[in-house]
C-alpha cells in the first residue's frame, strides 16, 4: 500500500505555457510538453516546471560615468522570456541574478563609450537597442536559456547639480551655430 501511494505521487501536470524538466538524481533526463505525465517519484526524480511563454520583467536603475566623465542616471525595464528550459535549469546557477549582472555590464559598455550630450539628446533611442544586443549576445554565450524581448528606457538624465552647466553649454552651442549661419 505504501509503495502504491509513493508511485501515485509521480503523476504531474504541465500547463500549456510550461515545459517540464525531469531530473534523475539531479541530472537532466528529459523535457516534457504540456499534459499529464508520470515520473519516478521523489527522491529519485524531480520535475521543474518552467513557464516558457511568460514575459517577465525587472526594473533596473543606476548611476554611471559616460565617456566624457559625466554622471548619468538611467532607469529602465528589461523584459525577458525563459525560452530554453533545459539551459535555464542547468547552464547558469542563478539565471535571473546573472541577467541582472549582465544587464549592468552591457549598459556600462554602452554608456561608458558615449558622451553625455549624445546619450541625452541625439542618440537616446540607441541606448536600449545597443544594450539589448550586447545583453543578448552575452546571455547566448553563457547558454542561459533567456531571451530579451525588450528594454524600455524610463529615464536618461544628468544630475541636477550639473543642470545649469548643461543649459549654458547648449545655449553657447546654439549661439555659435546661429553666428556661423549669419
Coordinates of C-alpha atoms in Angstrom, one line a residue:
X1 CA 0.0 0.0 0.0
X2 CA 2.9 2.4 0.8
X3 CA 4.7 1.6 -2.4
X4 CA 1.5 2.2 -4.4
X5 CA 0.9 5.6 -2.7
X6 CA 4.5 6.5 -3.4
X7 CA 4.1 5.6 -7.1
X8 CA 1.0 7.7 -7.4
X9 CA 2.9 10.8 -6.3
X10 CA 4.9 10.5 -9.5
X11 CA 2.0 11.9 -11.6
X12 CA 2.3 15.6 -12.6
X13 CA 0.7 18.0 -14.9
X14 CA 2.4 20.5 -17.1
X15 CA 0.3 23.6 -18.1
X16 CA 0.1 24.9 -21.6
X17 CA 2.7 27.7 -21.1
X18 CA 5.1 25.4 -19.2
X19 CA 7.7 22.9 -20.0
X20 CA 8.7 20.1 -17.6
X21 CA 12.4 19.4 -17.0
X22 CA 12.8 16.0 -15.4
X23 CA 15.9 15.3 -13.3
X24 CA 17.1 11.9 -12.1
X25 CA 19.4 12.3 -9.1
X26 CA 20.0 15.9 -10.2
X27 CA 21.0 15.1 -13.8
X28 CA 18.8 16.1 -16.8
X29 CA 16.7 13.2 -18.1
X30 CA 14.0 14.6 -20.4
X31 CA 11.8 17.5 -21.2
X32 CA 8.1 17.2 -21.2
X33 CA 5.4 19.1 -23.1
X34 CA 2.0 20.2 -21.7
X35 CA -0.2 17.5 -20.4
X36 CA -0.4 14.7 -17.7
X37 CA 2.9 12.8 -17.2
X38 CA 4.5 10.4 -14.8
X39 CA 8.0 10.2 -13.4
X40 CA 9.7 8.1 -10.8
X41 CA 8.7 9.8 -7.5
X42 CA 10.9 11.8 -5.2
X43 CA 13.8 11.3 -4.2
X44 CA 14.8 9.6 -7.4
X45 CA 13.3 12.1 -9.9
X46 CA 12.1 15.6 -9.6
X47 CA 10.3 17.8 -12.2
X48 CA 10.9 21.6 -12.6
X49 CA 8.1 23.3 -14.4
X50 CA 9.4 26.3 -16.3
X51 CA 7.0 28.9 -17.8
X52 CA 8.4 29.4 -21.3
X53 CA 5.7 31.8 -22.5
X54 CA 5.7 34.3 -19.7
X55 CA 7.3 37.7 -20.3
X56 CA 8.9 38.6 -17.0
X57 CA 10.4 42.0 -16.3
X58 CA 12.5 43.8 -13.8
X59 CA 13.3 47.4 -13.2
X60 CA 16.9 48.5 -13.2
X61 CA 18.3 51.9 -12.2
X62 CA 21.8 53.1 -11.9
X63 CA 24.1 56.0 -12.0
X64 CA 27.3 55.7 -14.1
X65 CA 30.0 57.6 -15.9
X66 CA 29.9 58.4 -19.6
X67 CA 33.0 58.5 -21.9
X68 CA 33.4 62.2 -21.1
X69 CA 33.5 61.5 -17.3
X70 CA 30.0 62.9 -16.7
X71 CA 27.4 61.1 -14.4
X72 CA 24.2 60.0 -16.0
X73 CA 21.1 58.5 -14.2
X74 CA 19.3 55.6 -16.1
X75 CA 16.0 53.9 -15.1
X76 CA 14.9 51.1 -17.4
X77 CA 12.8 48.0 -17.5
X78 CA 14.1 44.8 -19.0
X79 CA 11.6 42.2 -20.3
X80 CA 12.7 38.6 -20.9
X81 CA 11.4 35.1 -21.5
X82 CA 12.7 31.7 -20.4
X83 CA 12.9 30.2 -23.9
X84 CA 15.1 27.2 -23.3
X85 CA 14.0 25.5 -20.1
X86 CA 16.9 23.0 -20.1
X87 CA 19.6 25.6 -20.5
X88 CA 17.7 27.8 -18.0
X89 CA 17.8 25.0 -15.5
X90 CA 21.3 23.7 -16.0
X91 CA 23.7 26.1 -17.7
X92 CA 23.7 29.0 -15.3
X93 CA 23.3 28.6 -11.5
X94 CA 21.1 31.7 -10.9
X95 CA 19.7 32.8 -14.2
X96 CA 17.8 35.9 -13.0
X97 CA 20.7 37.2 -11.0
X98 CA 23.1 36.5 -13.9
X99 CA 20.7 38.5 -16.1
X100 CA 20.8 41.5 -13.7
X101 CA 24.6 41.4 -13.6
X102 CA 24.9 41.1 -17.4
X103 CA 22.4 43.9 -17.8
X104 CA 24.6 46.2 -15.7
X105 CA 27.7 45.2 -17.7
X106 CA 26.0 45.7 -21.1
X107 CA 24.7 49.1 -20.0
X108 CA 28.1 50.2 -18.7
X109 CA 29.6 49.2 -22.0
X110 CA 27.1 51.3 -24.0
X111 CA 27.1 54.3 -21.7
X112 CA 30.8 54.2 -21.0
X113 CA 31.6 54.6 -24.7
X114 CA 29.2 57.5 -25.3
X115 CA 29.3 61.1 -24.3
X116 CA 26.6 62.6 -22.0
X117 CA 25.2 65.1 -24.6
X118 CA 24.9 62.3 -27.2
X119 CA 23.1 60.0 -24.7
X120 CA 20.6 62.6 -23.6
X121 CA 19.9 64.3 -26.9
X122 CA 20.6 62.8 -30.3
X123 CA 21.1 59.1 -29.7
X124 CA 19.0 58.4 -26.6
X125 CA 16.9 55.8 -28.5
X126 CA 20.1 53.8 -29.4
X127 CA 20.9 53.0 -25.7
X128 CA 18.1 50.4 -25.4
X129 CA 18.9 48.8 -28.8
X130 CA 22.7 48.6 -28.2
X131 CA 22.2 47.4 -24.6
X132 CA 19.8 44.7 -25.8
X133 CA 22.2 43.5 -28.5
X134 CA 25.1 43.3 -26.1
X135 CA 23.0 41.7 -23.4
X136 CA 21.5 39.0 -25.6
X137 CA 24.9 38.2 -27.1
X138 CA 26.4 37.7 -23.6
X139 CA 23.4 35.6 -22.4
X140 CA 23.7 33.4 -25.6
X141 CA 27.4 32.8 -24.9
X142 CA 26.5 31.8 -21.3
X143 CA 23.8 29.5 -22.6
X144 CA 21.4 30.9 -20.1
X145 CA 18.2 30.0 -21.9
X146 CA 16.9 33.5 -21.7
X147 CA 15.7 35.8 -24.5
X148 CA 15.4 39.6 -24.1
X149 CA 12.1 40.7 -25.6
X150 CA 12.6 44.4 -25.0
X151 CA 14.4 47.1 -23.0
X152 CA 12.4 50.2 -22.2
X153 CA 14.2 53.4 -21.1
X154 CA 12.2 55.3 -18.5
X155 CA 14.8 58.0 -17.7
X156 CA 18.1 59.0 -19.0
X157 CA 19.2 62.2 -17.3
X158 CA 22.1 64.0 -15.8
X159 CA 22.4 65.1 -12.1
X160 CA 20.6 68.2 -11.1
X161 CA 23.9 69.7 -9.9
X162 CA 25.1 70.0 -13.5
X163 CA 21.8 71.2 -14.9
X164 CA 22.9 74.8 -15.2
X165 CA 26.2 73.9 -16.8
X166 CA 24.5 71.8 -19.4
X167 CA 22.0 74.5 -20.1
X168 CA 24.8 77.0 -20.6
X169 CA 26.7 74.7 -22.9
X170 CA 23.6 74.1 -25.1
X171 CA 22.9 77.9 -25.2
X172 CA 26.5 78.6 -26.2
X173 CA 26.4 76.0 -28.9
X174 CA 23.1 77.3 -30.3
X175 CA 24.6 80.9 -30.3
X176 CA 27.7 79.8 -32.1
X177 CA 25.6 77.9 -34.7
X178 CA 23.5 81.0 -35.2
X179 CA 26.6 83.2 -35.6
X180 CA 28.1 80.8 -38.2
X181 CA 24.8 80.8 -40.2
X182 CA 24.6 84.6 -40.2

